[in-house]
Amino acid sequence: RMTKKILLDICKQQKLYWTPYLNDTLYLHYKGFDRLENLEEYTGLKCLWLQCNGLRKIENLEAQTELRCLYLQLNLIEKIENLEPLQKLDSLNISNNYIRTIENLSCLKVLQTLQMAHNKLRTVEDIQHLQECPSICVLDLSHNNLSDPSIVAILETMPNLHVLNLMGNEVIKRIANYRKTLTVRLKQLTYLDDRPVFPKDRACAEAWAAGGLEAEKAEREKWETRERKKIQDSIDALAAIRQRAKEERRQKCMEGVATDTQEGFSLQLTIDYSVDLPGQEADTDKGMLPEREEYADIEQLKLETLETLSLEELPDLEDVVVSEFAPEEEIFVQKQDYHPKIEIISEVTNDSNSALEENNKSMPESSVEEVSTGIFSNVCQNHKQHEKEHLIPLLKSFTEPDNSERYLEIKEKEVAPVKPLIQEIITEPKDHLLLSPVCHQPDDPREEDGKITV
């Protein structure tokens, strides 16, 4: 029996609300109930599952005014009744019962789905009540005992019928051109039995009804031609898209080549502009510095050369070892095609001063200018504008050593003349021997005839 305690236990097992009116779904299938009862407290139900029980009658559903779906299939019901309180019922499934007549459904104004498969329907009178149910959209009458072709007239009066299933009935064999006939007569039908009713099927069926097989054949050829044209148009559109994409890629490639060529030309111009020829005067380079600020964007390009000049590679004057007997040393800086000559001259003795004057006279001014020009050109190629400004004093120190503070500081520290502890004075004795200044004393009584006795 469907008692309140059993219903509460079912709610607990299914993890539903223990308070009856809070439940909107109640699963009572496969319980073996033979009667509907004690559902008065379940007023909030919207879906009630009662299939696979032993119910013989539809009753005691007055409190379920919010019910939308009622599933009563696989029971022992013989009559459709007591559904008046269910004004919001949308779907009713009473398949696999013992119902012989469709009745008492006109009160369900919003009923859209009616499933009555595997029942005992036979004649047109058994389904005549469907004329009073205009809201039904889905009707399943399969596997009944319907055999009278006049049932089509009843179905024809249903304005919203979209889905119809008559499979398993004798009437299918008794209606000539069954599918075409129902397609023509049921104007809203979109699904018949086991497959849809496509617009092409409807057009061909209507042509058949109007002009026979020849008209149906002509209509079918029109539809096939139209479909082939649609497919061909799709293929052409796809080909056009591919061709357009190919042309765009080709155009982008051409623009890329043109851009690379233009960039290469600009790079060449930048290199030609930034590299000065040897022999140019340093004053000219210094005068060009303000003008080159206009080309800051161009000079920001990273120029790749075989060798780059950095400040660390420049010779440091502090590291130069000056010898007393080697007053002059030549340091060669080889960068690219330029070979500047840097000469370090130290003033050790009076003789070195004369050598310095002679070297300054003999060394051409162009060599000094070549040193500054070559180094300054390499710096222009590999450093930005702010680095050029820092290199100008360094270059001036190479070209004008007398006016350079750093050079004077080095000369004071390292090039200062060394005062020996013992100074030798070389003289020419009579017998042309190199005598020690200590032993060469004229008043020494041990000196006899130019000989020295120790």
Coordinates of N, CA and C in Angstrom, one line a residue, residues 183-395:
T183 N 1.3 12.8 -45.8 CA 2.1 14.0 -45.9 C 1.3 15.1 -46.5
V184 N 0.5 14.8 -47.5 CA -0.3 15.8 -48.2 C -1.5 16.2 -47.3
R185 N -2.1 15.3 -46.6 CA -3.3 15.6 -45.9 C -3.0 16.3 -44.5
L186 N -1.9 15.9 -43.9 CA -1.6 16.5 -42.6 C -0.5 17.6 -42.9
K187 N -1.0 18.8 -43.0 CA -0.2 19.9 -43.4 C 1.0 20.3 -42.5
Q188 N 0.8 20.1 -41.2 CA 1.8 20.5 -40.2 C 2.8 19.3 -39.9
L189 N 2.6 18.2 -40.5 CA 3.4 17.0 -40.1 C 4.9 17.2 -40.5
T190 N 5.7 17.0 -39.5 CA 7.2 17.0 -39.7 C 7.9 15.7 -39.5
Y191 N 7.2 14.8 -38.8 CA 7.8 13.5 -38.5 C 6.7 12.4 -38.5
L192 N 6.9 11.5 -39.4 CA 5.9 10.4 -39.5 C 6.6 9.1 -39.3
D193 N 6.1 8.4 -38.3 CA 6.6 7.0 -37.9 C 8.1 7.1 -37.6
D194 N 8.9 6.5 -38.4 CA 10.3 6.4 -38.0 C 11.3 7.3 -38.7
R195 N 10.8 8.3 -39.5 CA 11.7 9.3 -40.1 C 11.0 10.6 -40.3
P196 N 11.8 11.6 -40.5 CA 11.2 13.0 -40.7 C 10.6 13.1 -42.1
V197 N 9.8 14.2 -42.2 CA 9.2 14.6 -43.4 C 9.9 15.9 -43.8
F198 N 10.8 15.8 -44.8 CA 11.6 16.9 -45.3 C 10.8 17.8 -46.2
P199 N 11.2 19.0 -46.4 CA 10.5 19.9 -47.4 C 10.4 19.3 -48.8
K200 N 11.5 18.6 -49.2 CA 11.5 18.0 -50.5 C 10.5 16.9 -50.6
D201 N 10.3 16.1 -49.5 CA 9.3 15.0 -49.5 C 7.9 15.6 -49.6
R202 N 7.7 16.7 -48.9 CA 6.4 17.4 -49.0 C 6.1 17.9 -50.4
A203 N 7.1 18.6 -51.0 CA 6.9 19.1 -52.3 C 6.6 18.0 -53.3
C204 N 7.4 16.9 -53.3 CA 7.1 15.8 -54.2 C 5.8 15.2 -54.0
A205 N 5.4 15.1 -52.7 CA 4.0 14.5 -52.4 C 2.9 15.4 -52.9
E206 N 3.1 16.7 -52.8 CA 2.1 17.6 -53.3 C 2.0 17.6 -54.8
A207 N 3.2 17.5 -55.5 CA 3.3 17.4 -56.9 C 2.6 16.1 -57.4
W208 N 2.8 15.0 -56.7 CA 2.2 13.7 -57.0 C 0.7 13.8 -56.9
A209 N 0.2 14.5 -55.8 CA -1.2 14.6 -55.6 C -1.8 15.5 -56.7
A210 N -1.1 16.4 -57.3 CA -1.6 17.3 -58.3 C -1.5 16.8 -59.7
G211 N -0.4 16.1 -60.0 CA -0.1 15.7 -61.4 C 0.3 14.3 -61.6
G212 N 0.3 13.5 -60.5 CA 0.7 12.1 -60.7 C 2.2 11.9 -60.6
L213 N 2.6 10.7 -61.1 CA 4.1 10.4 -61.0 C 5.0 11.3 -61.9
E214 N 4.4 11.7 -63.1 CA 5.2 12.6 -63.9 C 5.5 13.9 -63.2
A215 N 4.5 14.5 -62.6 CA 4.8 15.7 -61.9 C 5.7 15.5 -60.7
E216 N 5.6 14.4 -60.0 CA 6.5 14.1 -58.9 C 7.9 13.9 -59.4
K217 N 8.1 13.3 -60.6 CA 9.4 13.1 -61.1 C 10.0 14.5 -61.5
A218 N 9.2 15.3 -62.1 CA 9.7 16.6 -62.5 C 10.1 17.5 -61.3
E219 N 9.3 17.4 -60.3 CA 9.5 18.1 -59.0 C 10.8 17.6 -58.3
R220 N 11.0 16.3 -58.4 CA 12.2 15.7 -57.8 C 13.4 16.1 -58.5
E221 N 13.3 16.2 -59.9 CA 14.5 16.7 -60.6 C 14.8 18.1 -60.3
K222 N 13.8 18.9 -60.2 CA 14.0 20.3 -59.8 C 14.8 20.4 -58.5
W223 N 14.3 19.6 -57.5 CA 15.0 19.7 -56.2 C 16.4 19.2 -56.3
E224 N 16.6 18.1 -57.1 CA 18.0 17.6 -57.2 C 18.9 18.6 -57.9
T225 N 18.3 19.3 -58.9 CA 19.1 20.3 -59.6 C 19.5 21.4 -58.7
R226 N 18.5 21.8 -57.9 CA 18.7 22.9 -56.9 C 19.8 22.5 -55.8
E227 N 19.7 21.2 -55.4 CA 20.7 20.8 -54.4 C 22.1 20.7 -55.0
R228 N 22.1 20.2 -56.3 CA 23.5 20.2 -56.9 C 24.0 21.6 -57.1
K229 N 23.2 22.5 -57.5 CA 23.6 23.9 -57.6 C 24.1 24.4 -56.3
K230 N 23.4 24.1 -55.3 CA 23.8 24.6 -53.9 C 25.2 24.0 -53.5
I231 N 25.4 22.7 -53.8 CA 26.7 22.1 -53.5 C 27.8 22.7 -54.3
Q232 N 27.5 23.0 -55.7 CA 28.5 23.6 -56.5 C 28.8 25.0 -56.1
D233 N 27.8 25.7 -55.7 CA 28.0 27.1 -55.2 C 28.9 27.1 -53.9
S234 N 28.7 26.1 -53.1 CA 29.5 26.0 -51.9 C 31.0 25.7 -52.3
I235 N 31.2 24.8 -53.2 CA 32.5 24.4 -53.7 C 33.2 25.6 -54.3
D236 N 32.4 26.4 -55.2 CA 33.0 27.6 -55.8 C 33.4 28.6 -54.8
A237 N 32.5 28.8 -53.8 CA 32.8 29.8 -52.7 C 34.1 29.4 -52.0
L238 N 34.2 28.1 -51.7 CA 35.4 27.6 -51.0 C 36.6 27.8 -51.8
A239 N 36.5 27.5 -53.1 CA 37.7 27.8 -54.0 C 38.0 29.2 -54.1
A240 N 37.0 30.1 -54.1 CA 37.3 31.5 -54.2 C 38.0 32.0 -52.9
I241 N 37.5 31.5 -51.8 CA 38.2 31.8 -50.5 C 39.6 31.4 -50.5
R242 N 39.9 30.2 -51.0 CA 41.3 29.7 -51.1 C 42.1 30.6 -52.0
Q243 N 41.6 30.9 -53.2 CA 42.3 31.7 -54.2 C 42.6 33.1 -53.6
R244 N 41.6 33.7 -52.9 CA 41.8 35.0 -52.3 C 42.9 34.9 -51.2
A245 N 42.9 33.9 -50.4 CA 43.9 33.7 -49.4 C 45.3 33.5 -50.0
K246 N 45.3 32.8 -51.2 CA 46.6 32.6 -51.9 C 47.1 33.9 -52.4
E247 N 46.2 34.7 -53.0 CA 46.7 36.0 -53.5 C 47.1 36.9 -52.4
E248 N 46.4 36.9 -51.3 CA 46.9 37.7 -50.2 C 48.2 37.3 -49.7
R249 N 48.5 36.0 -49.6 CA 49.8 35.5 -49.2 C 50.9 36.0 -50.2
R250 N 50.6 35.8 -51.5 CA 51.5 36.3 -52.5 C 51.8 37.8 -52.4
Q251 N 50.8 38.5 -52.2 CA 51.0 40.0 -52.0 C 51.8 40.3 -50.8
K252 N 51.5 39.6 -49.7 CA 52.3 39.9 -48.5 C 53.8 39.5 -48.7
C253 N 54.0 38.4 -49.4 CA 55.4 38.0 -49.7 C 56.1 39.0 -50.6
M254 N 55.4 39.6 -51.6 CA 56.0 40.6 -52.4 C 56.3 41.9 -51.6
E255 N 55.3 42.2 -50.7 CA 55.6 43.4 -49.9 C 56.7 43.2 -48.9
G256 N 56.8 41.9 -48.5 CA 58.0 41.6 -47.6 C 59.3 41.7 -48.3
V257 N 59.3 41.2 -49.6 CA 60.6 41.4 -50.3 C 60.9 42.8 -50.6
A258 N 59.9 43.6 -50.9 CA 60.1 45.0 -51.2 C 60.6 45.7 -49.9
T259 N 60.0 45.4 -48.8 CA 60.4 46.0 -47.5 C 61.9 45.6 -47.2
D260 N 62.2 44.3 -47.4 CA 63.6 43.9 -47.1 C 64.6 44.6 -48.0
T261 N 64.2 44.8 -49.3 CA 65.1 45.5 -50.2 C 65.2 47.0 -49.7
Q262 N 64.1 47.6 -49.3 CA 64.2 49.0 -48.9 C 65.0 49.1 -47.6
E263 N 64.8 48.1 -46.7 CA 65.6 48.1 -45.5 C 67.1 47.9 -45.7
G264 N 67.4 47.1 -46.7 CA 68.8 46.8 -47.1 C 69.4 48.1 -47.7
F265 N 68.6 48.8 -48.5 CA 69.1 50.1 -49.1 C 69.4 51.1 -48.0
S266 N 68.4 51.2 -47.0 CA 68.6 52.1 -45.9 C 69.8 51.8 -45.1
L267 N 70.0 50.5 -44.9 CA 71.1 50.1 -44.1 C 72.4 50.4 -44.8
Q268 N 72.5 50.3 -46.1 CA 73.7 50.6 -46.9 C 73.9 52.1 -46.8
L269 N 72.8 52.9 -46.9 CA 73.0 54.3 -46.7 C 73.5 54.7 -45.4
T270 N 73.0 54.0 -44.4 CA 73.4 54.3 -43.0 C 74.9 54.0 -42.8
I271 N 75.3 52.8 -43.4 CA 76.7 52.5 -43.2 C 77.6 53.5 -44.0
D272 N 77.2 53.8 -45.2 CA 78.0 54.8 -46.0 C 78.0 56.1 -45.2
Y273 N 77.0 56.5 -44.5 CA 76.9 57.8 -43.8 C 77.8 57.7 -42.6
S274 N 77.7 56.6 -41.9 CA 78.4 56.5 -40.5 C 79.9 56.3 -40.7
V275 N 80.4 55.6 -41.7 CA 81.8 55.3 -41.9 C 82.5 56.5 -42.6
D276 N 83.4 57.1 -42.0 CA 84.1 58.2 -42.6 C 85.4 57.7 -43.3
L277 N 85.8 58.3 -44.3 CA 87.0 57.9 -45.0 C 88.2 58.3 -44.2
P278 N 89.3 57.6 -44.3 CA 90.5 58.0 -43.6 C 91.1 59.2 -44.2
G279 N 91.7 60.1 -43.4 CA 92.2 61.3 -43.9 C 91.4 62.5 -43.7
Q280 N 90.1 62.3 -43.3 CA 89.3 63.4 -43.0 C 89.7 64.0 -41.7
E281 N 89.5 65.3 -41.6 CA 89.9 66.0 -40.4 C 89.0 65.7 -39.2
A282 N 89.5 65.7 -38.0 CA 88.7 65.4 -36.9 C 87.7 66.6 -36.6
D283 N 88.0 67.8 -37.0 CA 87.1 68.9 -36.9 C 85.9 68.7 -37.7
T284 N 86.0 68.1 -38.9 CA 84.9 67.9 -39.7 C 83.9 66.9 -39.0
D285 N 84.5 65.8 -38.4 CA 83.7 64.8 -37.7 C 82.9 65.5 -36.6
K286 N 83.7 66.3 -35.8 CA 83.0 67.0 -34.7 C 81.9 67.9 -35.2
G287 N 82.1 68.5 -36.3 CA 81.1 69.4 -36.8 C 79.9 68.7 -37.3
M288 N 80.1 67.5 -37.7 CA 78.9 66.7 -38.2 C 78.1 66.1 -37.1
L289 N 78.5 66.0 -35.9 CA 77.8 65.4 -34.8 C 76.4 66.0 -34.6
P290 N 76.2 67.3 -34.5 CA 74.9 67.8 -34.3 C 73.9 67.4 -35.4
E291 N 74.5 67.4 -36.7 CA 73.6 67.1 -37.8 C 73.2 65.6 -37.7
R292 N 74.1 64.7 -37.2 CA 73.7 63.3 -37.2 C 72.7 63.0 -36.1
E293 N 72.4 63.9 -35.3 CA 71.3 63.7 -34.3 C 70.0 63.5 -35.0
E294 N 69.8 64.1 -36.2 CA 68.6 63.9 -36.9 C 68.4 62.5 -37.4
Y295 N 69.5 61.8 -37.5 CA 69.4 60.4 -38.0 C 69.5 59.4 -36.9
A296 N 69.0 59.8 -35.7 CA 69.1 58.9 -34.5 C 68.3 57.6 -34.7
D297 N 67.2 57.7 -35.4 CA 66.4 56.5 -35.6 C 67.1 55.5 -36.6
I298 N 67.8 56.1 -37.6 CA 68.5 55.2 -38.5 C 69.7 54.6 -37.9
E299 N 70.4 55.4 -37.0 CA 71.6 54.8 -36.4 C 71.3 53.8 -35.3
Q300 N 70.0 53.7 -34.9 CA 69.7 52.7 -33.9 C 69.7 51.3 -34.5
L301 N 69.8 51.1 -35.8 CA 69.9 49.8 -36.4 C 71.2 49.1 -35.9
K302 N 71.1 47.8 -35.7 CA 72.3 47.1 -35.2 C 73.1 46.7 -36.4
L303 N 74.3 47.4 -36.6 CA 75.1 47.1 -37.7 C 76.0 46.0 -37.4
E304 N 76.0 44.9 -38.2 CA 76.8 43.8 -38.0 C 78.1 43.9 -38.8
T305 N 79.2 43.9 -38.1 CA 80.6 44.0 -38.7 C 81.4 42.8 -38.3
L306 N 82.5 42.7 -39.0 CA 83.4 41.6 -38.7 C 84.0 41.7 -37.3
E307 N 84.4 42.9 -36.9 CA 85.0 43.2 -35.6 C 84.4 44.5 -35.1
T308 N 84.1 44.5 -33.8 CA 83.6 45.7 -33.2 C 84.6 46.3 -32.2
L309 N 84.6 47.6 -32.1 CA 85.5 48.3 -31.2 C 84.8 48.6 -29.9
S310 N 85.4 48.3 -28.8 CA 84.9 48.6 -27.5 C 85.9 49.4 -26.7
L311 N 85.5 50.0 -25.7 CA 86.4 50.9 -24.9 C 87.4 50.0 -24.2
E312 N 87.1 48.8 -23.9 CA 88.1 47.9 -23.2 C 89.2 47.6 -24.1
E313 N 89.0 47.6 -25.4 CA 90.1 47.2 -26.3 C 91.1 48.3 -26.6
L314 N 90.7 49.5 -26.3 CA 91.6 50.7 -26.5 C 92.8 50.6 -25.6
P315 N 94.0 50.9 -26.0 CA 95.2 50.8 -25.2 C 95.2 51.8 -24.1
D316 N 95.6 51.3 -22.9 CA 95.6 52.1 -21.7 C 97.1 52.6 -21.5
L317 N 97.3 53.9 -21.4 CA 98.6 54.4 -21.3 C 99.3 54.0 -20.0
E318 N 98.5 53.7 -18.9 CA 99.1 53.3 -17.7 C 99.8 51.9 -17.7
D319 N 99.3 51.1 -18.7 CA 99.9 49.8 -18.8 C 101.2 49.8 -19.7
V320 N 101.6 50.9 -20.2 CA 102.8 51.0 -21.1 C 104.0 51.1 -20.2
V321 N 105.0 50.2 -20.4 CA 106.2 50.2 -19.6 C 107.3 51.0 -20.4
V322 N 107.7 52.1 -19.8 CA 108.7 53.0 -20.4 C 110.1 52.6 -19.9
S323 N 111.0 52.4 -20.8 CA 112.4 52.0 -20.4 C 113.3 53.2 -20.5
E324 N 114.3 53.2 -19.7 CA 115.3 54.4 -19.7 C 116.0 54.5 -21.0
F325 N 116.3 53.3 -21.6 CA 117.1 53.3 -22.8 C 116.3 53.1 -24.0
A326 N 115.0 52.9 -23.9 CA 114.1 52.9 -25.0 C 113.1 54.0 -24.9
P327 N 113.4 55.1 -25.4 CA 112.5 56.3 -25.2 C 111.3 56.2 -26.1
E328 N 111.3 55.4 -27.1 CA 110.2 55.4 -28.0 C 109.7 54.0 -28.2
E329 N 108.3 53.8 -28.2 CA 107.7 52.5 -28.6 C 106.5 52.8 -29.5
E330 N 106.3 51.9 -30.4 CA 105.2 52.0 -31.4 C 104.1 51.0 -31.0
I331 N 102.9 51.5 -30.9 CA 101.8 50.6 -30.6 C 100.8 50.7 -31.8
F332 N 100.5 49.6 -32.4 CA 99.6 49.6 -33.6 C 98.3 49.1 -33.2
V333 N 97.2 49.8 -33.6 CA 95.9 49.4 -33.4 C 95.3 49.0 -34.7
Q334 N 95.0 47.7 -34.9 CA 94.5 47.3 -36.2 C 93.0 47.0 -36.1
K335 N 92.2 47.8 -36.7 CA 90.8 47.6 -36.8 C 90.3 47.8 -38.2
Q336 N 89.8 46.8 -38.8 CA 89.3 46.8 -40.2 C 90.4 47.2 -41.1
D337 N 90.3 48.3 -41.9 CA 91.3 48.7 -42.9 C 92.2 49.8 -42.4
Y338 N 92.0 50.2 -41.1 CA 92.8 51.3 -40.6 C 93.9 50.8 -39.7
H339 N 95.1 51.4 -39.7 CA 96.2 51.0 -38.9 C 96.7 52.3 -38.2
P340 N 96.1 52.8 -37.2 CA 96.6 54.0 -36.6 C 97.8 53.7 -35.8
K341 N 98.7 54.7 -35.7 CA 100.0 54.5 -35.0 C 100.0 55.4 -33.8
I342 N 100.2 54.8 -32.6 CA 100.2 55.6 -31.3 C 101.6 55.5 -30.8
E343 N 102.2 56.6 -30.6 CA 103.6 56.7 -30.1 C 103.6 57.3 -28.7
I344 N 104.3 56.6 -27.8 CA 104.5 57.1 -26.4 C 105.9 57.6 -26.3
I345 N 106.0 58.8 -26.0 CA 107.4 59.5 -25.9 C 107.6 59.9 -24.5
S346 N 108.6 59.4 -23.8 CA 108.9 59.8 -22.4 C 110.2 60.7 -22.4
E347 N 110.1 61.7 -21.5 CA 111.3 62.6 -21.4 C 112.1 62.1 -20.2
V348 N 113.2 61.3 -20.5 CA 114.0 60.8 -19.5 C 115.3 61.6 -19.3
T349 N 115.9 61.9 -20.4 CA 117.2 62.6 -20.4 C 117.1 63.8 -21.4
N350 N 118.1 64.5 -21.4 CA 118.2 65.6 -22.4 C 118.2 65.1 -23.8
D351 N 118.9 63.9 -24.0 CA 118.9 63.4 -25.3 C 117.6 63.0 -25.8
S352 N 116.7 62.4 -24.9 CA 115.4 62.0 -25.3 C 114.6 63.2 -25.6
N353 N 114.8 64.4 -25.0 CA 114.0 65.6 -25.4 C 114.3 65.9 -26.8
S354 N 115.6 65.8 -27.2 CA 115.9 66.1 -28.6 C 115.3 65.1 -29.5
A355 N 115.3 63.8 -29.1 CA 114.7 62.8 -29.9 C 113.2 63.1 -30.1
L356 N 112.5 63.6 -29.0 CA 111.1 63.9 -29.1 C 110.8 65.0 -30.1
E357 N 111.7 66.0 -30.1 CA 111.5 67.1 -31.0 C 111.7 66.6 -32.4
E358 N 112.7 65.8 -32.6 CA 112.9 65.3 -34.0 C 111.8 64.4 -34.4
N359 N 111.2 63.5 -33.5 CA 110.1 62.7 -33.9 C 108.9 63.5 -34.2
N360 N 108.6 64.6 -33.4 CA 107.5 65.4 -33.7 C 107.6 66.1 -35.0
K361 N 108.9 66.5 -35.4 CA 109.1 67.2 -36.6 C 108.9 66.2 -37.8
S362 N 109.5 65.0 -37.6 CA 109.5 64.0 -38.7 C 108.1 63.4 -38.9
M363 N 107.3 63.2 -37.8 CA 106.0 62.5 -38.0 C 105.1 63.5 -38.7
P364 N 104.5 63.1 -39.8 CA 103.5 64.0 -40.5 C 102.2 64.1 -39.7
E365 N 101.6 65.3 -39.9 CA 100.4 65.5 -39.3 C 99.2 64.6 -39.7
S366 N 99.4 64.1 -40.9 CA 98.3 63.3 -41.5 C 98.2 62.0 -40.7
S367 N 99.4 61.5 -40.1 CA 99.3 60.2 -39.4 C 98.5 60.4 -38.1
V368 N 98.6 61.5 -37.5 CA 97.8 61.8 -36.3 C 96.4 61.9 -36.6
E369 N 96.1 62.5 -37.7 CA 94.7 62.7 -38.1 C 94.2 61.3 -38.5
E370 N 95.0 60.5 -39.1 CA 94.5 59.1 -39.4 C 94.2 58.3 -38.2
V371 N 94.9 58.5 -37.1 CA 94.6 57.8 -35.9 C 93.3 58.2 -35.4
S372 N 93.1 59.5 -35.3 CA 91.8 59.9 -34.7 C 90.6 59.6 -35.6
T373 N 90.9 59.7 -36.9 CA 89.8 59.5 -37.9 C 89.4 58.0 -37.9
G374 N 90.4 57.1 -37.9 CA 90.1 55.7 -38.0 C 89.4 55.2 -36.8
I375 N 89.9 55.6 -35.6 CA 89.2 55.1 -34.4 C 87.8 55.7 -34.2
F376 N 87.7 57.0 -34.6 CA 86.4 57.7 -34.5 C 85.4 57.1 -35.4
S377 N 85.9 56.6 -36.6 CA 84.9 56.0 -37.6 C 84.4 54.7 -37.1
N378 N 85.3 53.9 -36.5 CA 84.9 52.6 -35.9 C 83.9 52.8 -34.8
V379 N 84.1 53.8 -34.0 CA 83.2 54.1 -32.8 C 81.8 54.5 -33.4
C380 N 81.8 55.3 -34.5 CA 80.6 55.7 -35.0 C 79.8 54.6 -35.6
Q381 N 80.5 53.5 -36.0 CA 79.8 52.4 -36.6 C 79.1 51.5 -35.5
N382 N 79.7 51.5 -34.3 CA 79.3 50.5 -33.3 C 78.7 51.1 -32.0
H383 N 78.6 52.4 -31.9 CA 78.1 52.9 -30.6 C 77.0 54.0 -31.0
K384 N 76.2 54.3 -30.0 CA 75.2 55.3 -30.2 C 75.7 56.7 -30.0
Q385 N 74.9 57.7 -30.1 CA 75.3 59.1 -30.1 C 75.9 59.5 -28.8
H386 N 75.3 58.9 -27.7 CA 75.8 59.4 -26.4 C 77.2 58.7 -26.1
E387 N 77.5 57.6 -26.7 CA 78.8 57.0 -26.6 C 79.9 57.7 -27.4
K388 N 79.5 58.3 -28.5 CA 80.4 59.1 -29.3 C 80.9 60.3 -28.6
E389 N 80.0 60.9 -27.8 CA 80.3 62.1 -27.1 C 81.4 61.8 -26.0
H390 N 81.3 60.6 -25.4 CA 82.3 60.3 -24.4 C 83.7 59.9 -25.0
L391 N 83.7 59.5 -26.3 CA 85.0 59.1 -26.9 C 85.8 60.3 -27.4
I392 N 85.1 61.4 -27.6 CA 85.8 62.6 -28.1 C 87.0 63.0 -27.3
P393 N 86.8 63.1 -25.9 CA 88.0 63.4 -25.1 C 89.1 62.4 -25.2
L394 N 88.8 61.1 -25.3 CA 89.8 60.1 -25.4 C 90.6 60.2 -26.7
L395 N 89.9 60.5 -27.8 CA 90.6 60.7 -29.1 C 91.5 62.0 -29.0

